[in-house]
mmCIF file of C-alpha atoms and ligand atoms in Angstrom:
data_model
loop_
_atom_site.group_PDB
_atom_site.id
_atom_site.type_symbol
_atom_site.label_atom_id
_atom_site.label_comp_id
_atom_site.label_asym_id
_atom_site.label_seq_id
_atom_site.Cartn_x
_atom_site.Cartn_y
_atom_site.Cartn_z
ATOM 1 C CA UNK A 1 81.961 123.148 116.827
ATOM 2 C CA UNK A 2 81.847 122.743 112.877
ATOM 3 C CA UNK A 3 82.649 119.321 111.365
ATOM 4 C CA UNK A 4 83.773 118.049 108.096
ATOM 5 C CA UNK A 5 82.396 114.932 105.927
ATOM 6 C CA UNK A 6 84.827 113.316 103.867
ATOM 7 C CA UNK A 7 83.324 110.854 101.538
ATOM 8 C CA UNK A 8 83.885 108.583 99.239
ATOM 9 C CA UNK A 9 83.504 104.586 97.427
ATOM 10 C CA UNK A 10 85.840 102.212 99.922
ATOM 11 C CA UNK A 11 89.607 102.119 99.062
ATOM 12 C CA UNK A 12 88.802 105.832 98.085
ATOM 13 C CA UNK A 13 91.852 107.834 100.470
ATOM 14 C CA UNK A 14 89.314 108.716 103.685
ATOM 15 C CA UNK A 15 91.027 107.368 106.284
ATOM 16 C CA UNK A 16 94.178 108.515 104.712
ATOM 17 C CA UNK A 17 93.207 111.625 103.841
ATOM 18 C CA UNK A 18 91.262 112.103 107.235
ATOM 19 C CA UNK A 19 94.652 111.434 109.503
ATOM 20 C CA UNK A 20 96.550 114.064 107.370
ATOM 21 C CA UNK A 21 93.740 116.826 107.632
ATOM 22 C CA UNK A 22 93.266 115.814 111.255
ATOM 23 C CA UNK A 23 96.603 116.415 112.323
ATOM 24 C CA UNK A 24 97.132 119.636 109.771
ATOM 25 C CA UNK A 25 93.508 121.286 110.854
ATOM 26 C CA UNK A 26 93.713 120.021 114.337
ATOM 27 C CA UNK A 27 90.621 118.307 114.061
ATOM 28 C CA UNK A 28 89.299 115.154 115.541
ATOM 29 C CA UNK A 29 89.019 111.746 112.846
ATOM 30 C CA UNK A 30 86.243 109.851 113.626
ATOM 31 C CA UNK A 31 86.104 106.554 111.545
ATOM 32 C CA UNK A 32 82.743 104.330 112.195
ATOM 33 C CA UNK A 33 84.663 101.282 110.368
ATOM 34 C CA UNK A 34 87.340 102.185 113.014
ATOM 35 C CA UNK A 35 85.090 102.244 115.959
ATOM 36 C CA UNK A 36 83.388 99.144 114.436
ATOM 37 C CA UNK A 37 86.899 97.271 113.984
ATOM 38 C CA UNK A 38 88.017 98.033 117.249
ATOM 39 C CA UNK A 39 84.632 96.524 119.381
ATOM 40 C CA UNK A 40 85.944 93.504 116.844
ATOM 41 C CA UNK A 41 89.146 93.651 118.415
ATOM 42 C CA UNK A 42 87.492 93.842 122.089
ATOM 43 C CA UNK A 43 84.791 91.102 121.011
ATOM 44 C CA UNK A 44 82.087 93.138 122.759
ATOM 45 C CA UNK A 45 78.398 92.557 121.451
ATOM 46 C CA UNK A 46 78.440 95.215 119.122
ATOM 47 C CA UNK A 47 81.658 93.905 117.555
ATOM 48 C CA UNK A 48 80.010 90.641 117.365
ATOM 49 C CA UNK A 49 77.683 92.169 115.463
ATOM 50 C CA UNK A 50 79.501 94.047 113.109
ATOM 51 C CA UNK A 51 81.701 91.343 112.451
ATOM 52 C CA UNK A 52 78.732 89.684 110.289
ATOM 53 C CA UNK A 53 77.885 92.370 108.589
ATOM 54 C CA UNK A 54 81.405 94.034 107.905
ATOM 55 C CA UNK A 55 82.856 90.584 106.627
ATOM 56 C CA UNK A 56 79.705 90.550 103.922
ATOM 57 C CA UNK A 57 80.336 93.663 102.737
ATOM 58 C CA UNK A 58 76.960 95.630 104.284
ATOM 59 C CA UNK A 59 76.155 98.459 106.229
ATOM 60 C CA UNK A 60 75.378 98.208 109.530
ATOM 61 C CA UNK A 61 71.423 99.115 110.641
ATOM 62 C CA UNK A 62 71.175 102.926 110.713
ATOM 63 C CA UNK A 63 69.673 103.143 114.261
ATOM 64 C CA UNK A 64 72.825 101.239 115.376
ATOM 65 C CA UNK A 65 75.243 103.322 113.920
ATOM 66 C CA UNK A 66 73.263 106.343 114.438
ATOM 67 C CA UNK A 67 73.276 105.538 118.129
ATOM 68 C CA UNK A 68 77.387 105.122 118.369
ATOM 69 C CA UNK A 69 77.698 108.510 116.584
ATOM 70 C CA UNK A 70 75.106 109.949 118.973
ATOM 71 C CA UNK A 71 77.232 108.858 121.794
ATOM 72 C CA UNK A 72 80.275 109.703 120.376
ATOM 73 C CA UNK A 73 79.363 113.404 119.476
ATOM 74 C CA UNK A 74 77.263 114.266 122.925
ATOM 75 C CA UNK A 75 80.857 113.434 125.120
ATOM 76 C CA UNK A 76 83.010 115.487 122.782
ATOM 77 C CA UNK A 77 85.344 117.685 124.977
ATOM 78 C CA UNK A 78 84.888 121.190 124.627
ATOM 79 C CA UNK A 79 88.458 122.033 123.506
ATOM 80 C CA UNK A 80 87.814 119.835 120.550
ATOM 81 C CA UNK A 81 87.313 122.375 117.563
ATOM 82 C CA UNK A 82 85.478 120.035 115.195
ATOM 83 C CA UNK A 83 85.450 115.632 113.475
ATOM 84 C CA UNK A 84 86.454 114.767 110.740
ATOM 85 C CA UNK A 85 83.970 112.074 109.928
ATOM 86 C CA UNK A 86 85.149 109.070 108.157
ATOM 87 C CA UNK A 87 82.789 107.214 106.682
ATOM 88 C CA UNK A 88 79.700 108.635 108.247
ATOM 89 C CA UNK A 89 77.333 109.509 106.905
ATOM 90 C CA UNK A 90 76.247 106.431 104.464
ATOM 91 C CA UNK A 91 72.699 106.213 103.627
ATOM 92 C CA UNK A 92 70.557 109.407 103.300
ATOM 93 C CA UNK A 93 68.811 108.058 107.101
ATOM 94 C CA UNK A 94 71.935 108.840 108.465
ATOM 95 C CA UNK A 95 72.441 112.414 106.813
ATOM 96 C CA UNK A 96 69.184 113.573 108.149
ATOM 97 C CA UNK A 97 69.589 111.846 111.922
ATOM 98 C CA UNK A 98 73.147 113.655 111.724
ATOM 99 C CA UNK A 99 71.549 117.089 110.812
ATOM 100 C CA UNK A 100 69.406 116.770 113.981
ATOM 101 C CA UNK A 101 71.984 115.605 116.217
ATOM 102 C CA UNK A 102 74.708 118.622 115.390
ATOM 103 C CA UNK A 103 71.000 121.144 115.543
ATOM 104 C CA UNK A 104 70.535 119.743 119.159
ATOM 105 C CA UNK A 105 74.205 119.996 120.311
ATOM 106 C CA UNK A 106 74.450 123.517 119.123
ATOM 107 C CA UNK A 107 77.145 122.470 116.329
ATOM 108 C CA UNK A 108 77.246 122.516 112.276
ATOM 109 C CA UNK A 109 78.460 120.259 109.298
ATOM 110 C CA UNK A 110 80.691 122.636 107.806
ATOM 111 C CA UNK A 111 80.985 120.493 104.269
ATOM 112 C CA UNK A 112 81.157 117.150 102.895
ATOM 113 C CA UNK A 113 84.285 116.901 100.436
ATOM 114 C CA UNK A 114 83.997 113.739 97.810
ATOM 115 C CA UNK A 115 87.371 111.997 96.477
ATOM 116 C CA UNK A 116 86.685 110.507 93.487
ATOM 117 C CA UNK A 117 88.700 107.698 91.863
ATOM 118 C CA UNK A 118 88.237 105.263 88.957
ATOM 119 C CA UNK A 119 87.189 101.568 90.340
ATOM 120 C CA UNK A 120 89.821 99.415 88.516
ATOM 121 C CA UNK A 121 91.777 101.908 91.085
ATOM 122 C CA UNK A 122 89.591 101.658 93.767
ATOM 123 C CA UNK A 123 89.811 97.979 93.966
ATOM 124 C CA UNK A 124 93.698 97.196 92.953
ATOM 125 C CA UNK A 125 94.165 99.435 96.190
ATOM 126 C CA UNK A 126 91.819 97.040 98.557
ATOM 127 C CA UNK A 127 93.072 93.850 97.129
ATOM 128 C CA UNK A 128 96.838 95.207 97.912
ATOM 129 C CA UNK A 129 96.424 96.102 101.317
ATOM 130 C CA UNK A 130 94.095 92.902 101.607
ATOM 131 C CA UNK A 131 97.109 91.001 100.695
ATOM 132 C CA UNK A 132 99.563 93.084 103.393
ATOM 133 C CA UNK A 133 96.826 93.717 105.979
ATOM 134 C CA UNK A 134 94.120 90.842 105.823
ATOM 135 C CA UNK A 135 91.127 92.775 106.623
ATOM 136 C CA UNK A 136 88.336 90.450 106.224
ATOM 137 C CA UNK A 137 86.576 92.834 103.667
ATOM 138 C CA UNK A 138 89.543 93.369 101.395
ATOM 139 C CA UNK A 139 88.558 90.151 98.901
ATOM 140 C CA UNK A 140 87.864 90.301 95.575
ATOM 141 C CA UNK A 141 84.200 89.039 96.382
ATOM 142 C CA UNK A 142 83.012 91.677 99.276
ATOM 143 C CA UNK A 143 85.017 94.928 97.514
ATOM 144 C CA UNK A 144 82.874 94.161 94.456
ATOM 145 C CA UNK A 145 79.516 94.114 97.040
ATOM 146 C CA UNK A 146 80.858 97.244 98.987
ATOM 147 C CA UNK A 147 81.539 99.279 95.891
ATOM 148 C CA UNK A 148 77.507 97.988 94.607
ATOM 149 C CA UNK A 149 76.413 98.569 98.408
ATOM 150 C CA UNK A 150 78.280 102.126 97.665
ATOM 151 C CA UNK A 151 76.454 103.419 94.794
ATOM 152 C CA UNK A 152 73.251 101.417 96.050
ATOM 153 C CA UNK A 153 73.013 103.094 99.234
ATOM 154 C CA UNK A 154 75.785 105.525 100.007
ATOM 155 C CA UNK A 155 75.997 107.644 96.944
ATOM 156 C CA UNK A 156 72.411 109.168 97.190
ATOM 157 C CA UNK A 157 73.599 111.118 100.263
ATOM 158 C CA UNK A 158 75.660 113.442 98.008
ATOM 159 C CA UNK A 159 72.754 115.096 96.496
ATOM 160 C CA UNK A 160 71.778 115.552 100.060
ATOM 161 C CA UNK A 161 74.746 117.742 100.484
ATOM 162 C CA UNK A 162 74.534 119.150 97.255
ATOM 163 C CA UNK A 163 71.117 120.434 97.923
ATOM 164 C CA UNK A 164 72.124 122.194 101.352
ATOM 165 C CA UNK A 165 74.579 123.833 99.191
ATOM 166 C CA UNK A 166 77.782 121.927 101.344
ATOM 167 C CA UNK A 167 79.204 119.335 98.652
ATOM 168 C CA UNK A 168 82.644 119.846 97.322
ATOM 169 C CA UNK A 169 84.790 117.353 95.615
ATOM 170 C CA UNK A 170 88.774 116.435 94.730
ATOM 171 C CA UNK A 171 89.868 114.415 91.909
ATOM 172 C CA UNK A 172 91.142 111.366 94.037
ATOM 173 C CA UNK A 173 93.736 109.542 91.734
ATOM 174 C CA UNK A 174 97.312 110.693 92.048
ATOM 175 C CA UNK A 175 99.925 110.230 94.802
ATOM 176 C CA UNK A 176 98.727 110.679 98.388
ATOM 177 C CA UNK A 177 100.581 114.455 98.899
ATOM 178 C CA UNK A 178 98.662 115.746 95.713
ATOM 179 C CA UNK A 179 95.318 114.482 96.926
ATOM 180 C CA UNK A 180 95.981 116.206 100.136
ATOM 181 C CA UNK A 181 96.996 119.555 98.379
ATOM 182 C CA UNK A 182 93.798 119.578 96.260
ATOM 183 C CA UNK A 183 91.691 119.128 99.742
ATOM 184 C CA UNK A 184 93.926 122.068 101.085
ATOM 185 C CA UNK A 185 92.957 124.294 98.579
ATOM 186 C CA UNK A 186 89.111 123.743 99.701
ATOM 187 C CA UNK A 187 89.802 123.838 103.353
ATOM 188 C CA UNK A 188 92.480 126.729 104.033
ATOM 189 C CA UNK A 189 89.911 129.474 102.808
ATOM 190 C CA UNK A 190 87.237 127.926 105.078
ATOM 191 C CA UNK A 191 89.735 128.138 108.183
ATOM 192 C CA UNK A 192 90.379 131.624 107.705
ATOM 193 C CA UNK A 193 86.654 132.526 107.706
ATOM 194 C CA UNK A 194 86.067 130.179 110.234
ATOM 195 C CA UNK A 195 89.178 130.702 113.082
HETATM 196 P P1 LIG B 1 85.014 101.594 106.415
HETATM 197 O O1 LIG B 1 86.044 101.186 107.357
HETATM 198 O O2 LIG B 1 84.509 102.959 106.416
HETATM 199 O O3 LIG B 1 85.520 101.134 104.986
HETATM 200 P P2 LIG B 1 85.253 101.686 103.496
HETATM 201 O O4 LIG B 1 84.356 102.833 103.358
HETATM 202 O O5 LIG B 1 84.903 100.462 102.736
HETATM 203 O O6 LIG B 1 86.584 102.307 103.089
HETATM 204 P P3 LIG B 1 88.077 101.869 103.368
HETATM 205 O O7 LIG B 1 88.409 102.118 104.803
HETATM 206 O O8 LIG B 1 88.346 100.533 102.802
HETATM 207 O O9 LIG B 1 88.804 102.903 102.408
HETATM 208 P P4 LIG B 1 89.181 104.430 102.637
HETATM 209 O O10 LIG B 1 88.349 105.291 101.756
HETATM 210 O O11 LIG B 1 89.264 104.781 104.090
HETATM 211 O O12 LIG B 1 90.620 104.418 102.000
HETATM 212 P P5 LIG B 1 92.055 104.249 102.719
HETATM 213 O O13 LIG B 1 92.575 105.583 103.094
HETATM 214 O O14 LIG B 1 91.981 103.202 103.752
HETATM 215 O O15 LIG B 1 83.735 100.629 106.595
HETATM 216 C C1 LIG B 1 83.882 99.237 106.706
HETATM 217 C C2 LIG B 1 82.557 98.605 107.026
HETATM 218 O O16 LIG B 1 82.092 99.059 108.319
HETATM 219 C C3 LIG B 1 81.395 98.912 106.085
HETATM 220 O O17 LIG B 1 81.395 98.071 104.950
HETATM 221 C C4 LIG B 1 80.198 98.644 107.006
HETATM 222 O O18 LIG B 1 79.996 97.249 107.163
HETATM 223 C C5 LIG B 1 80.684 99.197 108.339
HETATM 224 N N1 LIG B 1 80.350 100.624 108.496
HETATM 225 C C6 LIG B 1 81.243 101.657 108.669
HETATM 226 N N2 LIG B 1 80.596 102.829 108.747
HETATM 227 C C7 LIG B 1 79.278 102.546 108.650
HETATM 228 C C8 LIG B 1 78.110 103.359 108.633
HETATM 229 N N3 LIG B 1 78.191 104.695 108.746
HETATM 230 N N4 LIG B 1 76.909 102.750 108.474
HETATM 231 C C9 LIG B 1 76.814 101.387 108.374
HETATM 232 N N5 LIG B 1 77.880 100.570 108.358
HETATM 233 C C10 LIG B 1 79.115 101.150 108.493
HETATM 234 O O19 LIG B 1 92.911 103.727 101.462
HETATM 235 C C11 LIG B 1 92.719 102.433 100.970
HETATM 236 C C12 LIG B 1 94.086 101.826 100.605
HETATM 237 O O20 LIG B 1 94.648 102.574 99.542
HETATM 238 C C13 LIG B 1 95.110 101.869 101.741
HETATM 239 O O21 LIG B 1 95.907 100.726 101.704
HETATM 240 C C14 LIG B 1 95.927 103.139 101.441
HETATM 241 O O22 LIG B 1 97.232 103.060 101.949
HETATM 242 C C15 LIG B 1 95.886 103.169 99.925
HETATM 243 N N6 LIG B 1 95.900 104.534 99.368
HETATM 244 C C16 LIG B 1 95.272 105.630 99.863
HETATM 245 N N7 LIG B 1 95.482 106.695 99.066
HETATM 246 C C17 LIG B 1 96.249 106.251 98.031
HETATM 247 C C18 LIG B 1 96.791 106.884 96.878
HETATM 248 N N8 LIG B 1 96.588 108.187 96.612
HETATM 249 N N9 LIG B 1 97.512 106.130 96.023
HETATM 250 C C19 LIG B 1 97.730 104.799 96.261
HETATM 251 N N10 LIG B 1 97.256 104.155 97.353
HETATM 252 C C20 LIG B 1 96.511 104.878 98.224
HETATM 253 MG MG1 LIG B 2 88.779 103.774 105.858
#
């Protein structure tokens, strides 16, 4: 089973992005903030708890997060042919608990693809779906601390990638379909070696 990282600051295209190569590539999307939103939704104890930190803008502990991924990837099915991991890994804790979780279950992080978009971009996207969707991190106030938290804390895990020669990277500003084409172009070759 071979999975894909797609990465990027928030408001970047990786949950959009991830449905369309989901669906294309068959492969699973797996979206922490997802999972995280929807123990919100079910007001479990773990949603409690994400609630405080999601809502300020910060990460969740690793061993928290590390442990729902954990879970998550030892009940795959076996059908499923790889994830599409949204958001996942963040810090460079995460990368290396990640690397010994897909050793252990026999599977293999295929690549980590970065969009990249300009933050006057970045954050007139959050504030608009803020305004249409009212998630409680789309303010002005917590986009500017996820973006810091971003480069803070999330960006060090590309040279992670880089360094285990798997980092690849699309210009992310443009219209949705052209995004997706330029993340085509990286994944169709891969596919054919990989089938
Ligand atoms: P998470 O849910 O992962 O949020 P994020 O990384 O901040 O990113 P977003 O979901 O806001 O953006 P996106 O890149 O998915 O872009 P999207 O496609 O939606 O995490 C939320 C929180 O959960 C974290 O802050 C943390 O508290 C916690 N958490 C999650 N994972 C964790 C982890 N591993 N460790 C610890 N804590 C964790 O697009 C954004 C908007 O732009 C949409 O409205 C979309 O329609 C629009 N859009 C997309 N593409 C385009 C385009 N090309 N042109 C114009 N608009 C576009
Ligand atoms: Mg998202």
């Amino acid at each position: 089973m071979k999975h894909l990282i797609l990465f990027g600051a928030p408001g970047s295209g990786k949950g959009t992005q991830s449905a369309l190569i989901a669906e294309t590539y068959q492969l699973k999307h797996l979206s922490t903030g997802d999972m995280l939103r929807a123990e919100i939704a079910k007001q479990s104890q773990l949603g409690q708890l994400a609630d405080s930190y999601i809502s300020q803008g910060l990460l969740l502990p690793d061993d928290i997060i590390i442990d729902l991924l954990k879970n998550t990837l030892q009940q795959l099915n076996e059908d499923t042919k790889g994830i599409i991991l949204d958001g996942f890994p963040r810090t460079v804790a995460q990368a290396i608990a990640l690397n010994s979780l897909v050793a252990e279950l026999n599977q293999e992080i295929l690549m980590l693809i970065e969009i990249t978009v300009k933050t006057p971009e970045l954050i007139e996207r959050l504030v608009q779906r803020g305004k249409l969707l009212g998630r409680s991190d789309d303010n002005p106030a917590t986009i500017q601390h996820r973006l810091e938290v971003y480069h803070q804390q999330t960006e060090p895990v590309i040279d992670f990638y880089r360094q285990a020669g798997k980092y690849n990277h699309v210009d992310g500003n443009g219209t949705i379909e052209q995004i997706f084409d330029r993340i085509c172009l990286i994944l169709d070759p891969l596919v054919a070696i990989n089938v």
